[in-house]
Coordinates of C-alpha atoms in Angstrom, one line a residue:
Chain A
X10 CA 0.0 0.0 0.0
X11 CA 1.3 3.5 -1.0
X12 CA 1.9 6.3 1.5
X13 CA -0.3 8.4 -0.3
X14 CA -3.5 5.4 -0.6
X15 CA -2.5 5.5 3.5
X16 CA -3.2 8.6 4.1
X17 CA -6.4 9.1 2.2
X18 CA -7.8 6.1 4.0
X19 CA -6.5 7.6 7.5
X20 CA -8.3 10.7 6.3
X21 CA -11.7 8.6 5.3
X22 CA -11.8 7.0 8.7
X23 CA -11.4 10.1 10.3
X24 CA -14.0 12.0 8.6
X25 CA -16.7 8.9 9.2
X26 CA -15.4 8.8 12.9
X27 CA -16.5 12.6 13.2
X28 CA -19.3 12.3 11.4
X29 CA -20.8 9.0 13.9
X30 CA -20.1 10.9 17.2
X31 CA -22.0 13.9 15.2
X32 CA -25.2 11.3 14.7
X33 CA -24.5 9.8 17.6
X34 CA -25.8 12.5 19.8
X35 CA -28.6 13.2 18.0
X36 CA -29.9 9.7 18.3
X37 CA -29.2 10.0 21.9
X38 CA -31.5 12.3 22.3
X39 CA -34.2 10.5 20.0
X40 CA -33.9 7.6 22.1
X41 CA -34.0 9.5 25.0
X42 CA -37.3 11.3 23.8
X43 CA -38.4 7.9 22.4
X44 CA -38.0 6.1 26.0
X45 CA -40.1 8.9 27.6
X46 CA -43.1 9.0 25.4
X47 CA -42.7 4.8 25.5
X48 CA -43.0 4.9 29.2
X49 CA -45.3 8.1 29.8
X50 CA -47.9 7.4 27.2
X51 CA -49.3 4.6 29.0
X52 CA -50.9 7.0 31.7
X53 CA -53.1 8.2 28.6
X54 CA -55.1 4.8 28.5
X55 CA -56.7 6.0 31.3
X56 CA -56.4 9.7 31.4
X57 CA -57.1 12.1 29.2
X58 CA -53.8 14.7 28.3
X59 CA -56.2 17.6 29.0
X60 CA -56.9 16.3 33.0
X61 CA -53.4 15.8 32.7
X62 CA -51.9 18.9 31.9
X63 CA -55.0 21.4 33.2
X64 CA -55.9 19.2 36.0
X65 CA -55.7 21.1 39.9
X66 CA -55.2 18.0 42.1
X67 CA -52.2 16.0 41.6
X68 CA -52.6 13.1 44.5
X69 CA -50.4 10.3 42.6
X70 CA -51.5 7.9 45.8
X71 CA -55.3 8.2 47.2
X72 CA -57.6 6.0 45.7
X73 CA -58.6 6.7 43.1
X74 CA -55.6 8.8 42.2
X75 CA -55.6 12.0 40.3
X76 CA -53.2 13.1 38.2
X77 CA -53.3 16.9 37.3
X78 CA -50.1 18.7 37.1
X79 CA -51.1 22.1 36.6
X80 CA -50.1 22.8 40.5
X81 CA -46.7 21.4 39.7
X82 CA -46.2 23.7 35.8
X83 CA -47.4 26.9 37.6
X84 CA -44.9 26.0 40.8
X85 CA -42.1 25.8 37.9
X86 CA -42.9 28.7 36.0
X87 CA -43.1 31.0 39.3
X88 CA -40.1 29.9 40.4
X89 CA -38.2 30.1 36.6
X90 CA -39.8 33.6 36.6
X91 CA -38.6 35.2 39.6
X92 CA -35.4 33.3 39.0
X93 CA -34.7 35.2 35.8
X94 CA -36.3 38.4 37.3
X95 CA -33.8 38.5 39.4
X96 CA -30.5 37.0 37.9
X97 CA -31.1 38.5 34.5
X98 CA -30.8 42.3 35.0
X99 CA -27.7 41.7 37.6
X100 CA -26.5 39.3 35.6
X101 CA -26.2 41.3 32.3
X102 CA -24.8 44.3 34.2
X103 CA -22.3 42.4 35.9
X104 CA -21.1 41.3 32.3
X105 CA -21.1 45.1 31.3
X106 CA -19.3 45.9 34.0
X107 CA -16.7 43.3 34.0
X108 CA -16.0 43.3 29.8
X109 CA -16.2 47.1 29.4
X110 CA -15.5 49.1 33.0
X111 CA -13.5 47.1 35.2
X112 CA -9.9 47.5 35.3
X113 CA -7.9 44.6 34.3
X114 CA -7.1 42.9 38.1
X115 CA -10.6 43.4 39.1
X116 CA -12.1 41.6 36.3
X117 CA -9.5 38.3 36.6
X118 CA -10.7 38.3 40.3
X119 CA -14.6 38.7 39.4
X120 CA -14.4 36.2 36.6
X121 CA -12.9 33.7 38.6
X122 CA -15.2 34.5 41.3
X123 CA -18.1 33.7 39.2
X124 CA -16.7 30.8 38.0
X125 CA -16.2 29.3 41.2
X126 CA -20.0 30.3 41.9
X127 CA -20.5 27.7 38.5
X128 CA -18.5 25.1 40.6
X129 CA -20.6 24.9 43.6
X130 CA -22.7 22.0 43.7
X131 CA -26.6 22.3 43.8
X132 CA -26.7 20.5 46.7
X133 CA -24.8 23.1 48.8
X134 CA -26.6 26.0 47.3
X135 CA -29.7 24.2 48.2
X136 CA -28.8 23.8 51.2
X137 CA -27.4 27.3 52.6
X138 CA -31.0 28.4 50.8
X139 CA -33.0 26.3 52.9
X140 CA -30.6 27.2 56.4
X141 CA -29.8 31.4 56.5
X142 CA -32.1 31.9 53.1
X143 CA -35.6 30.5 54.1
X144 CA -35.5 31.4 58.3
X145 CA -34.8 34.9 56.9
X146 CA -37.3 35.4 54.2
X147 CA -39.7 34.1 57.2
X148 CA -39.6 36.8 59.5
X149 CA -39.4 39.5 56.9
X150 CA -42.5 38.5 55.5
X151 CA -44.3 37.0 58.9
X152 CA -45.5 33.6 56.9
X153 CA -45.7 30.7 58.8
X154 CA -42.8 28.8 56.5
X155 CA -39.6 29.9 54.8
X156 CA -39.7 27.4 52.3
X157 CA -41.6 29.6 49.1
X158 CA -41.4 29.9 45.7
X159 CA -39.3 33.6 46.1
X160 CA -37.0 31.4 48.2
X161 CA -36.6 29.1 45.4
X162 CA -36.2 31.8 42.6
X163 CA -33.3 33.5 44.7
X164 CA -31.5 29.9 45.5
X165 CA -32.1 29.7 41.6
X166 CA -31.2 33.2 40.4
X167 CA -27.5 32.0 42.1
X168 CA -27.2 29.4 39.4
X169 CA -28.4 31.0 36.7
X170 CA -26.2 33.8 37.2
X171 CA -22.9 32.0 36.2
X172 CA -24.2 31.0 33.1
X173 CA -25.9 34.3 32.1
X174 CA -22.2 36.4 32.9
X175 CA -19.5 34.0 31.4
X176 CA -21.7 33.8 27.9
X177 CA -22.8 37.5 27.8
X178 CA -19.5 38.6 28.8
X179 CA -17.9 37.0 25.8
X180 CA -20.2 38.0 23.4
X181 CA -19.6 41.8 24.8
X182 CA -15.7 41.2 24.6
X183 CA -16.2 40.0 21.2
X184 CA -17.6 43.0 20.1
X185 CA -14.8 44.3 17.3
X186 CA -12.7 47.4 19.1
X187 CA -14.1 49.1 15.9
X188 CA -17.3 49.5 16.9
X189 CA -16.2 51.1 19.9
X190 CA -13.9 54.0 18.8
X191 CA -16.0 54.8 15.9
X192 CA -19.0 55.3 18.7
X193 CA -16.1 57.5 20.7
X194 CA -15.2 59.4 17.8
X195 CA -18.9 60.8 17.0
X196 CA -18.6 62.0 21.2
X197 CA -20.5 59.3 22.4
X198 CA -20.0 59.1 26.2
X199 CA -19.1 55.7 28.0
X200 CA -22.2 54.9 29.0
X201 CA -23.8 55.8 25.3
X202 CA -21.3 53.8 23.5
X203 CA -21.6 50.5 25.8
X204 CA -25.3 51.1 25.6
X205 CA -26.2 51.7 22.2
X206 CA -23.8 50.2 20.4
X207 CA -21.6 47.3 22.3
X208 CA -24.7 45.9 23.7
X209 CA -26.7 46.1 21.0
X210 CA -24.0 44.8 18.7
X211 CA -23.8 42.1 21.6
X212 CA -27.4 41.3 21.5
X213 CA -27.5 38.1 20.2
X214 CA -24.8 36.8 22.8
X215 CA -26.8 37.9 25.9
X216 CA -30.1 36.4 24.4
X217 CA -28.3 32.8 24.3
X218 CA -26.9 33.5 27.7
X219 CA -30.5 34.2 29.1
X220 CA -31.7 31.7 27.7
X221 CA -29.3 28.7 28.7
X222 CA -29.3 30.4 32.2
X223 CA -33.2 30.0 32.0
X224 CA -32.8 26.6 30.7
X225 CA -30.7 26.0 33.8
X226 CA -33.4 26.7 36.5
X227 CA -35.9 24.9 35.0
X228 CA -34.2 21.9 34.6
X229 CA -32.3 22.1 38.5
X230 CA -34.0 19.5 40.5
X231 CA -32.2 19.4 44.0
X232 CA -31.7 23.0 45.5
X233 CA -35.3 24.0 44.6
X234 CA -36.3 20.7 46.3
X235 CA -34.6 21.6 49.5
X236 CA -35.8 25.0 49.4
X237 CA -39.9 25.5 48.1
X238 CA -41.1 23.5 50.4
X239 CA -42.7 20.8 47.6
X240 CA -46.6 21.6 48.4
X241 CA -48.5 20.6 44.9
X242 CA -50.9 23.3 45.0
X243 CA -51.3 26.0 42.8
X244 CA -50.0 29.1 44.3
X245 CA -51.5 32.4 44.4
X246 CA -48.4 34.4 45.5
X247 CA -44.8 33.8 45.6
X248 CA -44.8 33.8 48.9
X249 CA -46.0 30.5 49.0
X250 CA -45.0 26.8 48.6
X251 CA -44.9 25.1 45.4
X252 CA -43.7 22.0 44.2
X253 CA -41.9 22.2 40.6
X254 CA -41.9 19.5 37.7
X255 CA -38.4 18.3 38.7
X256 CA -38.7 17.7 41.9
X257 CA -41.6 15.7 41.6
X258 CA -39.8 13.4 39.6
X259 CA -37.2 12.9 41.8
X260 CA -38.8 13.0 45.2
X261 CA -41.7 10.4 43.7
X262 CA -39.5 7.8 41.4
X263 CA -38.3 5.8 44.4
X264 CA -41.5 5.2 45.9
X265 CA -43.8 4.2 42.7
X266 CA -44.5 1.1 41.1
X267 CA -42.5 0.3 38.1
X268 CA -45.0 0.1 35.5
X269 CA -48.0 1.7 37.6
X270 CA -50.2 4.6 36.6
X271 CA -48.1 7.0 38.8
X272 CA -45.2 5.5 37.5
X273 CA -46.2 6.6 34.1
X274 CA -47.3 9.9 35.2
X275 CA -44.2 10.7 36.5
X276 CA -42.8 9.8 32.9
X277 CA -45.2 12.2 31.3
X278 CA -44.1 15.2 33.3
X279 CA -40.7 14.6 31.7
X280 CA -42.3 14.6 28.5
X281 CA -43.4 18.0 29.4
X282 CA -40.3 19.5 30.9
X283 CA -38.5 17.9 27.4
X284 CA -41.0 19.8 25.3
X285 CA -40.7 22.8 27.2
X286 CA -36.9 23.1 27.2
X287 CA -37.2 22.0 23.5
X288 CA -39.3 25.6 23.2
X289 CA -37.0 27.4 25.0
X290 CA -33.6 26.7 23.0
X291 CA -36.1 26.6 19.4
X292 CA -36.9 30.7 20.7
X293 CA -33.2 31.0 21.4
X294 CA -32.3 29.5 18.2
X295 CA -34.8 32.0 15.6
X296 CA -34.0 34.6 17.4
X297 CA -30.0 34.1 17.3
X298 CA -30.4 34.0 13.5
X299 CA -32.4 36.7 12.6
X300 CA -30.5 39.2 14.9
X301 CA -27.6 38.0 12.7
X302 CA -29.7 38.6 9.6
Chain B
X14 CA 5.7 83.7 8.9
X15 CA 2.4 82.5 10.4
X16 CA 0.0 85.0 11.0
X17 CA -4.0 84.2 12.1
X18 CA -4.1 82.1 14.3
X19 CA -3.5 78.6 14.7
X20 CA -6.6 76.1 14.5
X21 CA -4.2 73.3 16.2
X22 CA -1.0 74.4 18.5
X23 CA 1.0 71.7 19.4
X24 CA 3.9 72.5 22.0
X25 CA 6.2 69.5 23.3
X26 CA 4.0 67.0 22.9
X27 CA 5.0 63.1 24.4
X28 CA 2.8 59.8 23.8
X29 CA 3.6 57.4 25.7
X30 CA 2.3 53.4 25.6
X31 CA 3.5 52.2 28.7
X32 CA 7.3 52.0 28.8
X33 CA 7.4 52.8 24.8
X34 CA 7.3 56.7 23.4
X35 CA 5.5 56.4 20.5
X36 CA 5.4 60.1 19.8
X37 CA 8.4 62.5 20.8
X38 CA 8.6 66.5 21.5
X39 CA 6.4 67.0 18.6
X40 CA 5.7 71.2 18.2
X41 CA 3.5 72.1 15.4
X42 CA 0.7 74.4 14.2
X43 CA -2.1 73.6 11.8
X44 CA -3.7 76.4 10.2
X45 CA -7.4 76.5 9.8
X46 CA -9.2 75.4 6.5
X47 CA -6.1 73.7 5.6
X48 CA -5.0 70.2 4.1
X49 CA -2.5 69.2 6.5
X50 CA -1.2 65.9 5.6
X51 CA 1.2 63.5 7.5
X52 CA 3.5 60.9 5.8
X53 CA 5.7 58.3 7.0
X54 CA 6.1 54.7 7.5
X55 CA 4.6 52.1 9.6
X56 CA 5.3 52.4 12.9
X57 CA 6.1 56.2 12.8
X58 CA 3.2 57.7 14.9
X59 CA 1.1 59.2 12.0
X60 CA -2.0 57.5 13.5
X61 CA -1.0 58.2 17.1
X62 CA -0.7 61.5 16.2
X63 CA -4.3 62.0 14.9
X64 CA -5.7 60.4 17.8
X65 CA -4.3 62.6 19.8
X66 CA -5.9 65.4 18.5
X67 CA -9.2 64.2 19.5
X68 CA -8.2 62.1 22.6
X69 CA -8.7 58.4 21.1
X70 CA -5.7 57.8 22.6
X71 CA -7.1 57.8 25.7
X72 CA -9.3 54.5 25.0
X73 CA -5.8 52.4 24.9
X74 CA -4.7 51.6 28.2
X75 CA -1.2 52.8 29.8
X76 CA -1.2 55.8 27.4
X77 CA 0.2 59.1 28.5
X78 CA -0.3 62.4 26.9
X79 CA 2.1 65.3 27.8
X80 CA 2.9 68.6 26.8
X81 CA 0.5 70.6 25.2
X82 CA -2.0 70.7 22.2
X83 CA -4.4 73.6 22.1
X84 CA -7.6 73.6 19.4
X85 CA -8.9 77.6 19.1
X86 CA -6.3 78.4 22.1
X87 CA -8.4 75.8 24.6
X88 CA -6.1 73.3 26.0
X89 CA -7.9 70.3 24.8
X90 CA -7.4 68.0 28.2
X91 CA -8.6 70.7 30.2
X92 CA -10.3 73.1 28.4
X93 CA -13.4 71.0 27.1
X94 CA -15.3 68.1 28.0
X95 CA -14.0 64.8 26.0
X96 CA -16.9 64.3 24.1
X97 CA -17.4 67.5 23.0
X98 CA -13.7 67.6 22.0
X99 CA -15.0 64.9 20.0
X100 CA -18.2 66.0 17.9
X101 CA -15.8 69.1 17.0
X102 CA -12.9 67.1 16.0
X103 CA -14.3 64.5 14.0
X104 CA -12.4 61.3 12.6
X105 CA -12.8 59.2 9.8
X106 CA -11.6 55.7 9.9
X107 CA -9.3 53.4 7.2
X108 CA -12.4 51.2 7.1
X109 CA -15.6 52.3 6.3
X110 CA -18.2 50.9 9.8
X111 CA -21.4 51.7 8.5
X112 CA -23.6 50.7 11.0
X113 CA -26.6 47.9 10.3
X114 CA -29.2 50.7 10.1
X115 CA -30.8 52.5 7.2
X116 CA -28.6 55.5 5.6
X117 CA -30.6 58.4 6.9
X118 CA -30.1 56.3 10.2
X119 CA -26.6 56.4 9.9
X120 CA -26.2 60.0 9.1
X121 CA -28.2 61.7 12.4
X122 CA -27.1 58.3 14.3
X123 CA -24.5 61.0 16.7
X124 CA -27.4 63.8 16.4
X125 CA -30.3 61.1 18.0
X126 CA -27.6 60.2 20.6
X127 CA -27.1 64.2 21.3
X128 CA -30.9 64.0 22.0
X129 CA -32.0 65.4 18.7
X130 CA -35.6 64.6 18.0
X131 CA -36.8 67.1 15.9
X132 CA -37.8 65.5 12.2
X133 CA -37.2 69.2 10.5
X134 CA -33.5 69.6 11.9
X135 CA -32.5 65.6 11.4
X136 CA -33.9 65.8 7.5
X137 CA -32.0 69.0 7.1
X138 CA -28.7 67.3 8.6
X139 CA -29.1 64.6 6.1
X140 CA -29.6 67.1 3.2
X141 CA -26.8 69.0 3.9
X142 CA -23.8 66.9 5.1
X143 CA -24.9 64.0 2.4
X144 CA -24.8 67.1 -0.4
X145 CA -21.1 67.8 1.4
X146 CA -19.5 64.5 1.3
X147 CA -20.9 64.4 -2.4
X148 CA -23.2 61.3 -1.9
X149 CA -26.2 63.3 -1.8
X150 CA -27.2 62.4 -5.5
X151 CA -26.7 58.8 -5.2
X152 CA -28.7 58.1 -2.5
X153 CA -31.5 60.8 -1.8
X154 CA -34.1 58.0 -3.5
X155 CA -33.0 55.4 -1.1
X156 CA -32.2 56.8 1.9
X157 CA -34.5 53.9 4.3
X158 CA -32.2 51.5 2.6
X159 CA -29.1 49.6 4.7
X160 CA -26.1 51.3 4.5
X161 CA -24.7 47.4 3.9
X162 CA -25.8 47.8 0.5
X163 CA -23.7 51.0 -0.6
X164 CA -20.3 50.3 -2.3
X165 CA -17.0 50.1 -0.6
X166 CA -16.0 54.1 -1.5
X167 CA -19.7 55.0 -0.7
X168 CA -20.1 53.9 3.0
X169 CA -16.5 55.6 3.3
X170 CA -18.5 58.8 2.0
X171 CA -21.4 57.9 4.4
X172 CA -18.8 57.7 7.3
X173 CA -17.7 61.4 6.4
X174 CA -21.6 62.5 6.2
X175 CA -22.0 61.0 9.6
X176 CA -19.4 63.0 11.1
X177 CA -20.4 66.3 9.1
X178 CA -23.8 65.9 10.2
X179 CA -22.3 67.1 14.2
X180 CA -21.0 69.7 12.5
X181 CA -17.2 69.5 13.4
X182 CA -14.4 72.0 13.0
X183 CA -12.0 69.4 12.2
X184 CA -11.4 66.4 10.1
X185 CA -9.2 63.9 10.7
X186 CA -8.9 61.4 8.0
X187 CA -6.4 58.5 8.8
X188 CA -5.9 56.5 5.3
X189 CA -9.5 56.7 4.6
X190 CA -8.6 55.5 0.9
X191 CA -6.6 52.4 2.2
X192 CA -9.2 49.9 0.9
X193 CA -10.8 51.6 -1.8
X194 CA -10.3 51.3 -5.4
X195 CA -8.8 54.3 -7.5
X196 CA -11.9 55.9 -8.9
X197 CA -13.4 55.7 -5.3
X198 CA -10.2 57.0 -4.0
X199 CA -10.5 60.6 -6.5
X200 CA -14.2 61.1 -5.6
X201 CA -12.8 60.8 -1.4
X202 CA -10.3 62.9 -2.7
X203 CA -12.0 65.4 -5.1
X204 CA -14.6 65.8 -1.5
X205 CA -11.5 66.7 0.4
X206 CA -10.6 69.4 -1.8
X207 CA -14.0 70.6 -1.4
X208 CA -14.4 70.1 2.7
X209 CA -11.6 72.4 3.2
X210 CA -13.6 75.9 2.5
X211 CA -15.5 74.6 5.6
X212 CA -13.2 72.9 7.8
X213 CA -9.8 71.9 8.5
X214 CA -8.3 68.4 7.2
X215 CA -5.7 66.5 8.8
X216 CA -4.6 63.4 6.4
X217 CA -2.9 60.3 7.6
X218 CA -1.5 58.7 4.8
X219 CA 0.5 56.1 3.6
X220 CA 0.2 57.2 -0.4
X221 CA 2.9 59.3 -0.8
X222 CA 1.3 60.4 -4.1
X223 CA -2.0 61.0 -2.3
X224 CA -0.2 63.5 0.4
X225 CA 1.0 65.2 -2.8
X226 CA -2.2 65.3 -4.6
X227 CA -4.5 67.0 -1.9
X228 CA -2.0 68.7 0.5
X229 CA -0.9 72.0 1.0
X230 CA 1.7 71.9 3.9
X231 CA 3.0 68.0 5.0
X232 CA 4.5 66.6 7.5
X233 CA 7.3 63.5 7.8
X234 CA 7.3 60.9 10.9
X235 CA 9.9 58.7 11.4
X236 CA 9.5 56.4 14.2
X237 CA 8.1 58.9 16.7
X238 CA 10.2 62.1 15.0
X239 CA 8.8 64.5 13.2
X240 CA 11.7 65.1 10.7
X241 CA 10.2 67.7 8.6
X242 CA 7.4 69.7 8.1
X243 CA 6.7 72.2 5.1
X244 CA 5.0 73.4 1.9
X245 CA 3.6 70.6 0.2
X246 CA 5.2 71.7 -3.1
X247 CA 8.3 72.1 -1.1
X248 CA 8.6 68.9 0.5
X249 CA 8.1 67.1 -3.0
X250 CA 10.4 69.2 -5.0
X251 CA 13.4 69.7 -2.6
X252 CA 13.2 68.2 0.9
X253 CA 15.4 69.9 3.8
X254 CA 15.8 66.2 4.9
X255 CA 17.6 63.1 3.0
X256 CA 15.5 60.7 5.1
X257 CA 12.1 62.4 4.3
X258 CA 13.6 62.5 0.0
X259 CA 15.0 58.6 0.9
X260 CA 11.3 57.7 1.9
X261 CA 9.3 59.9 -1.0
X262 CA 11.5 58.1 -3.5
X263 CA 10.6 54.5 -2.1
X264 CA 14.7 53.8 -0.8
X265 CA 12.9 52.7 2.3
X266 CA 9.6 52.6 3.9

């Protein structure tokens, strides 16, 4: 075999061998959706998806049992809300401030501070929430328990905020120097030129950043277990416990019957929280190409 | 030999990068509604000088500015804000950034952030700065179309427009024609010669034959140094300096 007939097979396998692990993970996640709907659409026999999703009770256990997980969507979306209520404006101005004002030696020691923030496990977060967090939001507000769903969007609004600062501050660095002295040159102060044009320019950037940070909250399971006190009712303030679609799942897979109604169930919210963090990055996607337009 | 009053006075002036002098014990005058032009090779401070006439230097960290350079007699680091320095001393870039917005956008983009709003003053800007950097009769039917459409030598027009339309004193040009094509290259010049009844032009640039075309009084920088500054017509026909004749001949450079 000739050196060249070598190295055009070398480069053959190469190419294939990128190209599998590129299908590969696309038909993990097909599987992946596959298994859900396989084991969640058995609850549909006897339920209808409308009880299901817009249904007020969810008691997986009495008899008969009743499956409604409108409690447990609204418990997720007022926690995701206040979350990104509160991490998202601090969030994008602590990118400003670390890309375009801080002085070099500050913004090494924020940026690793932030990153070490990313480090922490849930777990921990979840549970300094649930010891200084939840006693303190308690007596400032004179409810009966700490545990809410504002306790759970500030435990959450800590995780997010990693996310959101690392991505938007790279898309802000990556705005071209151009951009910038051009905006000085026409006498644009500091503040117009990283308004108006480095954030805009940066748009894009900071919309993926929310939305990954978003897509981060809804999906964390064990700090907003620890810390909204898991009551599946629908709440009427935030100043009350809920219970999300996560931690349903994990707080009710130990204890159900493998192959049971409320085993199924439990499958189906899955399905929803796939569809719903499908939504999520399809809005980030259309909206990251037709800023780019 | 000079007489009115200078528009520019420069008196010692020092740039400084950090530890390197980029720019050293430079004193010179520029006269108003002249075409003051600067030559030299890379690395000689032509650019560094330009954007120290409107502060730019200021946005690269570690830079020092000494000594003294006065615009109208006002000691531009003390005598006026920054950005006001700025809108009077208005630059023009080697590359054209027109930005992703509609032309007429792009012209009163530094009026709307001045807090411009009325229609009457921005449509009258747009008249009259488009009519000066001649682009005025290529456009005026399109002017809600992107600025992304115009050719390379016409966004470099709509870059001067956009500065005219804050109605500077000063122009700085620094090699606006760099990456333009000849034809575009005489119209940018051919609007220079016209700008200069109205304002005073400062030209950075690395065609020797450009300097010579639209100047009337040029200056030589040779890393840091300036070596020679004179009549345009002078300084092509019989420098004072064999380094500034060496680099106008192309010996080096």
């Amino acid at each position: 075999m000739t050196p060249n007939r070598l190295r055009k097979l070398k480069e053959w396998f190469i190419e294939k061998a990128i190209l599998l692990s590129g299908v590969f993970s696309v038909v993990f996640v097909l599987l992946i959706f596959l298994f859900l709907l396989r084991e969640g659409f058995s609850l549909f026999r006897g339920e209808s998806v409308g009880d299901f999703l817009f249904g007020k009770s969810w008691y997986p256990i009495s008899d008969p049992p009743r499956f409604g997980i409108l409690p447990l969507i609204m418990g997720s979306l007022l926690v995701t809300l206040g979350a990104a209520a509160i991490s998202v404006p601090i969030g994008i101005a602590a990118a400003l401030f670390i890309a375009e004002i801080a002085p070099r030696r500050l913004k090494e020691g924020l940026k690793a501070g932030i990153e070490l923030l990313a480090a922490i496990p849930s777990v921990v977060i979840g549970f300094i929430g649930m010891i200084t967090l939840g006693p303190w939001i308690k007596n400032l507000f004179h409810i009966p328990t700490g545990l809410t769903a504002l306790t759970g969007s500030v435990t959450l609004a800590f995780m997010a905020m990693p996310t959101i600062v690392s991505i938007a501050e790279d898309a802000i660095t990556a705005v071209p120097r151009q951009y910038r002295e051009a905006a000085v040159a026409m006498g644009a102060t500091k503040w117009q030129t990283t308004w108006r044009i480095v954030a805009r320019a940066a748009r894009p950037g900071m919309v993926a950043a929310v939305m990954l940070g978003i897509g981060r909250v809804i999906g964390e399971t064990m700090a907003v277990m620890m810390v909204t006190g898991n009551a599946a009712m629908i709440p009427s303030s935030i100043l009350q416990p809920v219970r999300t679609l996560t931690a349903t799942i994990a707080a009710e897979m130990g204890e159900s019957v493998q192959g049971g109604a409320h085993y199924a169930a439990l499958f189906a919210i899955g399905i929803v929280l796939f569809i719903i963090t499908f939504l999520i990055n399809g809005v980030a996607d259309i909206y990251l190409h037709r800023s780019r337009r | 030999m000079v007489s009115a009053p200078a528009k520019f006075s420069i008196a010692g002036l020092h740039v400084h990068y950090g530890k390197l002098c980029v720019l050293r014990d430079l004193n010179l005058d520029i006269q108003a509604n002249e075409i003051f032009t600067v030559i030299g090779p890379a690395n000689s401070g032509k650019t560094t000088f330009l954007h120290a006439l409107n502060r730019l230097v200021d946005l690269v960290p570690d830079s020092r500015l000494s000594g003294e350079v006065r615009l109208d007699g006002v000691d531009i680091r003390c005598g006026l804000e920054v950005e006001a320095l700025r809108r009077k001393v208005g630059i023009v870039f080697a590359l054209p950034l027109p930005l992703p917005i509609s032309i007429f956008e792009n012209v009163v983009y530094g009026l709307r952030m001045q807090g411009v709003r009325d229609a009457a003053v921005l449509d009258e800007a747009v008249e009259r700065s488009l009519h000066e950097s001649y682009l005025w009769d290529e456009v005026k039917d399109r002017l809600r179309s992107p600025a992304m459409n115009l050719s390379g030598g016409q966004q470099q027009r709509l870059c001067m427009a956009r500065i005219l339309a804050g109605r500077p004193d000063v122009l700085l040009f620094d090699e606006p024609t760099s990456g333009l094509d000849p034809i575009s290259t005489a119209r940018i010049e051919e609007t220079m010669l016209n700008l200069k009844e109205k304002y005073t032009i400062v030209l950075v640039t690395n065609n020797v034959a450009q300097a010579a075309r639209v100047g009337e009084r040029t200056a030589f920088f040779l890393m840091g140094d300036l070596v020679e500054v004179s009549a345009t017509s002078k300084m092509f026909t019989a420098p004072a300096d064999s380094r500034t004749s060496d680099y106008i001949t192309g010996k080096f450079g």
